[in-house]
mmCIF file of C-alpha atoms and ligand atoms in Angstrom:
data_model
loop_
_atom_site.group_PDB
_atom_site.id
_atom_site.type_symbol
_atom_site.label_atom_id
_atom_site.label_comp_id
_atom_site.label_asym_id
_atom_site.label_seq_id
_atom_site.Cartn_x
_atom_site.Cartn_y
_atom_site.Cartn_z
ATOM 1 C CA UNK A 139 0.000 0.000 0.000
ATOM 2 C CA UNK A 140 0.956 3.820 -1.100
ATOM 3 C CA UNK A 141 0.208 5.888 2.446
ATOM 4 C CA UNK A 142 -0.187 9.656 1.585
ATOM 5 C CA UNK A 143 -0.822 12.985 3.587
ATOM 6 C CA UNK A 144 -3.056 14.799 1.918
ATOM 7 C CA UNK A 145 -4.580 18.552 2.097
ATOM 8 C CA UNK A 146 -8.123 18.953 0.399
ATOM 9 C CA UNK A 147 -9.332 22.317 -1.058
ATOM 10 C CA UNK A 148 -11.274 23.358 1.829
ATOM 11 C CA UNK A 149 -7.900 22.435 4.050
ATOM 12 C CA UNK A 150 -8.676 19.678 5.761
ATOM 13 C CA UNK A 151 -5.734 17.178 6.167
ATOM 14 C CA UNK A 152 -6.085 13.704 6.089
ATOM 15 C CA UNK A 153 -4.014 10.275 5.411
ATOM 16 C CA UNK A 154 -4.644 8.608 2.098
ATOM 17 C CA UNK A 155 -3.914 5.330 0.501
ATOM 18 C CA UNK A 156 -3.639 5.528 -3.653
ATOM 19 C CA UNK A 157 -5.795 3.643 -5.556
ATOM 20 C CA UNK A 158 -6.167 3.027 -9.231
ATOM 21 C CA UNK A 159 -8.457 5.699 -9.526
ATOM 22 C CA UNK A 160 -7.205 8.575 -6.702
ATOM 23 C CA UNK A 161 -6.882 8.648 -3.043
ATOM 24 C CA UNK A 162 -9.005 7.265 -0.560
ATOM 25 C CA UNK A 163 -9.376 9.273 2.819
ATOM 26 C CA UNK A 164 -8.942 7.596 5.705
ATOM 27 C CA UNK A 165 -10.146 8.827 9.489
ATOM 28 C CA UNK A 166 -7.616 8.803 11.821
ATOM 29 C CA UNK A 167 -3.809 7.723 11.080
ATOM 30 C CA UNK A 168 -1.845 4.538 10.017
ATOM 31 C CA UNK A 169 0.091 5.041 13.083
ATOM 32 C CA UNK A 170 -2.787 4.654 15.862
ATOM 33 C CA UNK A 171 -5.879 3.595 14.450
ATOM 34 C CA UNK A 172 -7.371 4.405 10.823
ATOM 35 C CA UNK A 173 -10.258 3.427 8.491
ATOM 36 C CA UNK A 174 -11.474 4.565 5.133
ATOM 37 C CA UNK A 175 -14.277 6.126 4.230
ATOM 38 C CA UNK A 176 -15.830 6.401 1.230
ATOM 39 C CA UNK A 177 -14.303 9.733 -0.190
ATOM 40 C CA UNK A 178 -12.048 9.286 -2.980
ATOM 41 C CA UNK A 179 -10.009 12.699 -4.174
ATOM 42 C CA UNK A 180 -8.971 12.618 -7.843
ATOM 43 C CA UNK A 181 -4.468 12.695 -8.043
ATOM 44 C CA UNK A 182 -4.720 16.358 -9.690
ATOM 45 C CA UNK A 183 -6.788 17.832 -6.885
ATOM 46 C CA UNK A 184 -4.364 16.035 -3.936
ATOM 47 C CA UNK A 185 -2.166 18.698 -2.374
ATOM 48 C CA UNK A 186 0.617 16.018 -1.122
ATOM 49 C CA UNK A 187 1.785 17.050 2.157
ATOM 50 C CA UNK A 188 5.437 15.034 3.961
ATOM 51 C CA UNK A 189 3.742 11.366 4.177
ATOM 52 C CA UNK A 190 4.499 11.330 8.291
ATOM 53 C CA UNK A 191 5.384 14.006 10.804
ATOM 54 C CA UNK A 192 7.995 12.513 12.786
ATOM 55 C CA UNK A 193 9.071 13.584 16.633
ATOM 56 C CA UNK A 194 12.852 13.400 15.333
ATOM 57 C CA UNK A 195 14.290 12.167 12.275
ATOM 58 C CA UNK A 196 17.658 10.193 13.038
ATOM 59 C CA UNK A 197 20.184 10.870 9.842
ATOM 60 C CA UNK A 198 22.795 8.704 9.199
ATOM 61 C CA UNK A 199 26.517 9.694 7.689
ATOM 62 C CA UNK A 200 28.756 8.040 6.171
ATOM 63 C CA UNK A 201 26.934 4.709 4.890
ATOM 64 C CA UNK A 202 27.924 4.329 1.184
ATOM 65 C CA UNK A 203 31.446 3.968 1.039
ATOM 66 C CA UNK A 204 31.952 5.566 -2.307
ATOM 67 C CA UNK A 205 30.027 8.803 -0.519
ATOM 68 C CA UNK A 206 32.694 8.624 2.410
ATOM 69 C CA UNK A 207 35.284 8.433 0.302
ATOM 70 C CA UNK A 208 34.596 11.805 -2.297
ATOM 71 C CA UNK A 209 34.800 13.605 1.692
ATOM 72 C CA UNK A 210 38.088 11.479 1.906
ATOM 73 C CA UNK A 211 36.744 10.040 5.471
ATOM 74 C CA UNK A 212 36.679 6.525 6.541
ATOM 75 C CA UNK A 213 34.183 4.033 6.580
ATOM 76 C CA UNK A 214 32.518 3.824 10.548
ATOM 77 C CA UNK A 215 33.144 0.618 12.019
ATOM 78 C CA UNK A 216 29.664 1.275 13.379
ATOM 79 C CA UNK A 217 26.952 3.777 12.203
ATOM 80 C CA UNK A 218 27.273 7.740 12.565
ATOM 81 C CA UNK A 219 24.183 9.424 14.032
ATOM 82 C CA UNK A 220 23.064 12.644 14.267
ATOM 83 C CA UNK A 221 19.285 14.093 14.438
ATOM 84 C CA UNK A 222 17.446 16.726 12.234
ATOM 85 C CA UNK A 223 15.018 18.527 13.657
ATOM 86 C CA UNK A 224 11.203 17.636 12.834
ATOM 87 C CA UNK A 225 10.715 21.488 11.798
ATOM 88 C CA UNK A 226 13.203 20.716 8.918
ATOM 89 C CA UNK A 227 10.343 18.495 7.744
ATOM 90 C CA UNK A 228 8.942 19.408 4.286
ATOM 91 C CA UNK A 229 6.854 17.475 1.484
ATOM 92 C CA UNK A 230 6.118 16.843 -2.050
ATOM 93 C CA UNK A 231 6.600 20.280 -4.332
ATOM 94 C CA UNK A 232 7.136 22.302 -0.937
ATOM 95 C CA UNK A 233 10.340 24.805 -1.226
ATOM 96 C CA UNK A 234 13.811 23.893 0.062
ATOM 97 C CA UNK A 235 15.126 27.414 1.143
ATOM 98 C CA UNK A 236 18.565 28.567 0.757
ATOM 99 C CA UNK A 237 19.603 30.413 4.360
ATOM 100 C CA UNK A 238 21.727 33.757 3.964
ATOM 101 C CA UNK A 239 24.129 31.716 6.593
ATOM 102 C CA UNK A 240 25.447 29.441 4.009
ATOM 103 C CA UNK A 241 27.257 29.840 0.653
ATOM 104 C CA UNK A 242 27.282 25.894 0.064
ATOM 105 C CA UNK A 243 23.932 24.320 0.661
ATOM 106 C CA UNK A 244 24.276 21.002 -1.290
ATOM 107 C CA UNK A 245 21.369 17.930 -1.869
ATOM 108 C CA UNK A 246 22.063 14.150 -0.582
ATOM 109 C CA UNK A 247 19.481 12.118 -2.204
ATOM 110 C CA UNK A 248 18.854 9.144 0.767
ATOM 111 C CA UNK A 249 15.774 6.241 1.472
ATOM 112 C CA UNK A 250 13.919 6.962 4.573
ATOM 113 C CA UNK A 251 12.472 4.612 6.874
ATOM 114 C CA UNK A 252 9.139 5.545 8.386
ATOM 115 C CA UNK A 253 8.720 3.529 12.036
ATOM 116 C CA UNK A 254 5.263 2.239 12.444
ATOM 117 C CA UNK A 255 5.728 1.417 16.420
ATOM 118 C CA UNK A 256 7.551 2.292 19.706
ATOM 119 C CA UNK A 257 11.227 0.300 19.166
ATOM 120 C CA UNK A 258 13.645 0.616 21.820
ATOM 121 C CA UNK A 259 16.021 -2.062 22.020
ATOM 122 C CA UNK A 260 14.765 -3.805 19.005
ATOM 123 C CA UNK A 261 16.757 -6.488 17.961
ATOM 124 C CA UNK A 262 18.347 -6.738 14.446
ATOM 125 C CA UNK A 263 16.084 -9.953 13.893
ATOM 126 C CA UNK A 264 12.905 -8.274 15.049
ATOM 127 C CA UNK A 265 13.937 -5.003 13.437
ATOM 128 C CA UNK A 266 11.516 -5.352 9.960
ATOM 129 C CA UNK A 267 8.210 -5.705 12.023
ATOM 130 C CA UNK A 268 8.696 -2.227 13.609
ATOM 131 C CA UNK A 269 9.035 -0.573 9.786
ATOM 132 C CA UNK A 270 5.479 1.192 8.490
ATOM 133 C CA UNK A 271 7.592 1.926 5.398
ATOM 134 C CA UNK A 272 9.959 3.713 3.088
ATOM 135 C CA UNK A 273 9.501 6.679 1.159
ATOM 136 C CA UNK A 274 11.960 9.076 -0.269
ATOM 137 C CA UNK A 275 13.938 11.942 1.388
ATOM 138 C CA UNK A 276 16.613 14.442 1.223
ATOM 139 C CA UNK A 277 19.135 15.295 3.838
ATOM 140 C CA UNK A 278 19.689 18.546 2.790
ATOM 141 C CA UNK A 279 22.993 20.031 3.961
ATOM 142 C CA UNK A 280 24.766 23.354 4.358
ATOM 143 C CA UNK A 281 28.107 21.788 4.037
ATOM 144 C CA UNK A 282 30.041 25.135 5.130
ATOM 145 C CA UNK A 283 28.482 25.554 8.094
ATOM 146 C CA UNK A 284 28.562 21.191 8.785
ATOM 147 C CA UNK A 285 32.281 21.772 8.457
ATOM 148 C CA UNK A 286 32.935 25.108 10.107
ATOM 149 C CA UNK A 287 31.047 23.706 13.504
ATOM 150 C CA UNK A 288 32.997 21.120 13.873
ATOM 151 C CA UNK A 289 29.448 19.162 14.305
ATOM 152 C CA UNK A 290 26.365 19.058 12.517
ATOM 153 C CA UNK A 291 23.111 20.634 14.224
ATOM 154 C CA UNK A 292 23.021 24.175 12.522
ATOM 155 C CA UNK A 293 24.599 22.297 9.275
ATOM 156 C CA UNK A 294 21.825 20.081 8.904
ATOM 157 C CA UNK A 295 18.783 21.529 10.964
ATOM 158 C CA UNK A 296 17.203 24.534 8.934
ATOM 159 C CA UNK A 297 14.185 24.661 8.256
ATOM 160 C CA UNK A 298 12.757 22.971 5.186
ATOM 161 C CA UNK A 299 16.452 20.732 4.782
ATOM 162 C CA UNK A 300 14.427 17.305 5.123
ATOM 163 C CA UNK A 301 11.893 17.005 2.229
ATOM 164 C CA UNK A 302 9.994 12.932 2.774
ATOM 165 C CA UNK A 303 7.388 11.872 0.441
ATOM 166 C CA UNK A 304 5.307 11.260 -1.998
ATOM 167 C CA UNK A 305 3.944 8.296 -0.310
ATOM 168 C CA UNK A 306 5.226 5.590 2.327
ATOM 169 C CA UNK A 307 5.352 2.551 0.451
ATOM 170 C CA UNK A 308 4.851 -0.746 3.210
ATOM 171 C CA UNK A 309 5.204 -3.305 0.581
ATOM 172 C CA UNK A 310 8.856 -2.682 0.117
ATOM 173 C CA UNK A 311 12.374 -4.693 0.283
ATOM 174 C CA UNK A 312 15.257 -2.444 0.221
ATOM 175 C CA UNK A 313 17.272 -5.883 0.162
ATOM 176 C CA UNK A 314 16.122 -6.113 -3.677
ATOM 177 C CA UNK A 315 18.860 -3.512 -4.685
ATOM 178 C CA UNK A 316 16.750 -0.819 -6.235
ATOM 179 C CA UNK A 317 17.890 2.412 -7.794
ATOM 180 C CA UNK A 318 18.337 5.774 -5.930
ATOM 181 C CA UNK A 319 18.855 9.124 -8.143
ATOM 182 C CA UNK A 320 18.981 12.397 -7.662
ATOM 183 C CA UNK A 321 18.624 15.110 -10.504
ATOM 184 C CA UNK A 322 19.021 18.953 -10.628
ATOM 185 C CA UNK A 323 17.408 20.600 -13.150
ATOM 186 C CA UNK A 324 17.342 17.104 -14.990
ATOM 187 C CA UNK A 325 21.362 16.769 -14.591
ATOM 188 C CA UNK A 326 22.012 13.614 -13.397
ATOM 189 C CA UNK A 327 24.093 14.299 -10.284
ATOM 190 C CA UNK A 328 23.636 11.525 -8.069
ATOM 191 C CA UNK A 329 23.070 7.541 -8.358
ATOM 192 C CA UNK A 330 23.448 4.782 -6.133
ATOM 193 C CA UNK A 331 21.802 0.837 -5.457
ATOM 194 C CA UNK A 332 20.521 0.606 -1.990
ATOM 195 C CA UNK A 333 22.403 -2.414 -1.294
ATOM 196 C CA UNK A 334 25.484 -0.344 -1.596
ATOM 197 C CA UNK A 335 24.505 0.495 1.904
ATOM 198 C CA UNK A 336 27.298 -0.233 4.720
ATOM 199 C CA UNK A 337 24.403 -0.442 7.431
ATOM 200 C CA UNK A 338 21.091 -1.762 6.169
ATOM 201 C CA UNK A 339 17.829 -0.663 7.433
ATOM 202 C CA UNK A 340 17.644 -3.466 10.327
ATOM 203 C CA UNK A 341 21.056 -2.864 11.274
ATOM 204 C CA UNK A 342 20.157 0.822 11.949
ATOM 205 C CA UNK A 343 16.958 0.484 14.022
ATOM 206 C CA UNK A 344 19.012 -1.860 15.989
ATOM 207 C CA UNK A 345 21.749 0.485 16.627
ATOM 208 C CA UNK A 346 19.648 3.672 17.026
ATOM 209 C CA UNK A 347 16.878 1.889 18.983
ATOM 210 C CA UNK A 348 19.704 1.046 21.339
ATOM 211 C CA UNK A 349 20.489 4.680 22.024
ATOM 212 C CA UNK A 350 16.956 6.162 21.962
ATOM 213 C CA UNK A 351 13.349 4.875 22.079
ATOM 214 C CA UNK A 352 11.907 5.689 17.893
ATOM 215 C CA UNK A 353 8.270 6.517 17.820
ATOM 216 C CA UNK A 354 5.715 5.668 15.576
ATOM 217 C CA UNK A 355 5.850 8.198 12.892
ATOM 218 C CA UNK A 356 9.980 8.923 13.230
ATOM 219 C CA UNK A 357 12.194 8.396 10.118
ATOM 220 C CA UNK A 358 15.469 7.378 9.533
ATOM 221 C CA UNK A 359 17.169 8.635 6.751
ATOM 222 C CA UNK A 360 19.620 6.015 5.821
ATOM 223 C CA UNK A 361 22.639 8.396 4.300
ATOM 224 C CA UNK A 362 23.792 8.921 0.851
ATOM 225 C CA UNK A 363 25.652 7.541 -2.307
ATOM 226 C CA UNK A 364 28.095 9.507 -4.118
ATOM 227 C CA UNK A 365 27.679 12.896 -6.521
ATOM 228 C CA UNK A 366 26.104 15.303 -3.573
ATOM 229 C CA UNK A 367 26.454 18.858 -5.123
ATOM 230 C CA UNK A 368 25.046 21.988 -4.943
ATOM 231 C CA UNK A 369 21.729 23.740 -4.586
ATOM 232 C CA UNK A 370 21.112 27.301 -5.653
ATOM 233 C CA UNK A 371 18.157 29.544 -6.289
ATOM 234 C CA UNK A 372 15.862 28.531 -8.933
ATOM 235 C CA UNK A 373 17.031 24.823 -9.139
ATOM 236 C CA UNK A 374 14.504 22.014 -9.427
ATOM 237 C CA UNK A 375 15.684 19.070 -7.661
ATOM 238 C CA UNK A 376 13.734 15.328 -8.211
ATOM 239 C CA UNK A 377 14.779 12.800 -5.782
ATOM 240 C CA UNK A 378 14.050 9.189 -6.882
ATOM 241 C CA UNK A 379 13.894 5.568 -5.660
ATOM 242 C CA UNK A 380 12.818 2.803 -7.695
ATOM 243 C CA UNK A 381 9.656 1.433 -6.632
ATOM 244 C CA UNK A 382 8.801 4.355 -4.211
ATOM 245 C CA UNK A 383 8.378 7.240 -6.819
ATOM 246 C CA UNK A 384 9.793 10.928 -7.499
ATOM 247 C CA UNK A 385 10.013 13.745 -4.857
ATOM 248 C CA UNK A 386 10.012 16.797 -6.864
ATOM 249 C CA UNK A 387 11.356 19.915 -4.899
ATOM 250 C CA UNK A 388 12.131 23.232 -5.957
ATOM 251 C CA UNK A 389 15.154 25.498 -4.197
ATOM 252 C CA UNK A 390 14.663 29.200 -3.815
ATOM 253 C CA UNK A 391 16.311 32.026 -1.271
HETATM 254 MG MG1 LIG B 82 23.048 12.453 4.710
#
């Protein structure tokens, strides 16, 4: 199933599952309870909003080797963690803004794991039944100010930096090697295979769930292959993921 958060013309929000032809409303959310009702919203009247509004999203650095190596850094014997704030949060066709602060904002094209339940100490095994889904996300980055700090908050936390969307996709296997891209302004900048991935998705909610309870609705954003470059004003960047569709954001000041 294709989970969507969706804003109708009179501005109600709801969650959504696609269907052949639109998307059904649902009452309540996949993350609690939720049923459908009978309303079904044609595709070109859906307002796509980010799929899930997480407490904290947990980013991950580092986990494609070739990635680690264009910042000529090592490979982490064990995953590198650092949180984006959920005001950061952005969906589907919503602006990424360029800050005055930085000269060097730059794209990283990464899956994201949406938890469906409370994990804390979840182990690698069991770590597949606590996953709603994936979608698609970007861990936007204002590499100047990442490497000026000496660590990441301001780097990685402004507002609007973590586009998710367009839909959580629960029937998916990130084990099957699809394709992740990333395109500015339809230059090809970025493209990766998800099993290129140092620390797979179970491996992470292991690890994270170790340090910090995840709650239903949190993502994970899983890090980044090779080719991250720049954003500037005017851009229109399209974030892909075979299987879980195209997040199309554009980049203004
Ligand atoms: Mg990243």
């Amino acid at each position: 199933m294709k989970i969507v958060r969706t804003r109708s013309q009179s501005d109600d929000i709801s969650y959504g599952g696609v269907e052949p032809e639109g998307i059904r409303l649902y009452r309540g959310s996949p993350f609690v309870a939720w049923e459908p009702t009978e309303a079904v919203i044609p595709f070109d009247e859906a307002r796509l909003l980010s799929p899930t509004i997480p407490t904290k999203v947990v980013a991950i650095g580092r986990n494609y080797a070739a990635h680690a190596t264009e910042h000529e850094v090592e490979v982490p014997d064990e995953p590198i963690m650092f949180i984006k704030p959920s005001t950061s949060v952005i969906g589907p066709a919503a602006a990424i803004r360029i800050p005055p602060h930085s000269q060097r904002v730059e794209h990283e094209a990464e899956l994201a794991i949406v938890i469906g339940r409370v994990a804390r100490n979840v182990a690698v095994e069991e770590a597949a039944s606590y996953v709603l889904g994936y979608t698609v996300g970007q861990d936007v980055t204002a590499r100047d100010l990442q490497r000026r700090d000496g660590q990441w908050t301001r780097g990685k936390g402004f507002d609007t930096f973590c586009p998710l969307g367009p839909a959580i996709e629960t029937e998916f296997d990130p084990k099957e090697g699809q394709r992740i891209t990333c395109r500015v302004n339809d230059e090809m900048r970025q493209e990766g295979v998800l099993t290129d991935m140092v620390f797979g998705p179970a491996e992470l909610i292991a690890f994270i769930s170790g340090v910090m309870t995840l709650l239903p609705g949190d993502v994970i954003l899983t890090g980044t292959p090779e080719g991250v470059g720049p954003l500037n004003d005017g851009d229109l960047l399209e974030t892909e993921i075979e299987g879980l569709g195209l997040l199309r954001n554009p980049v203004s000041t």
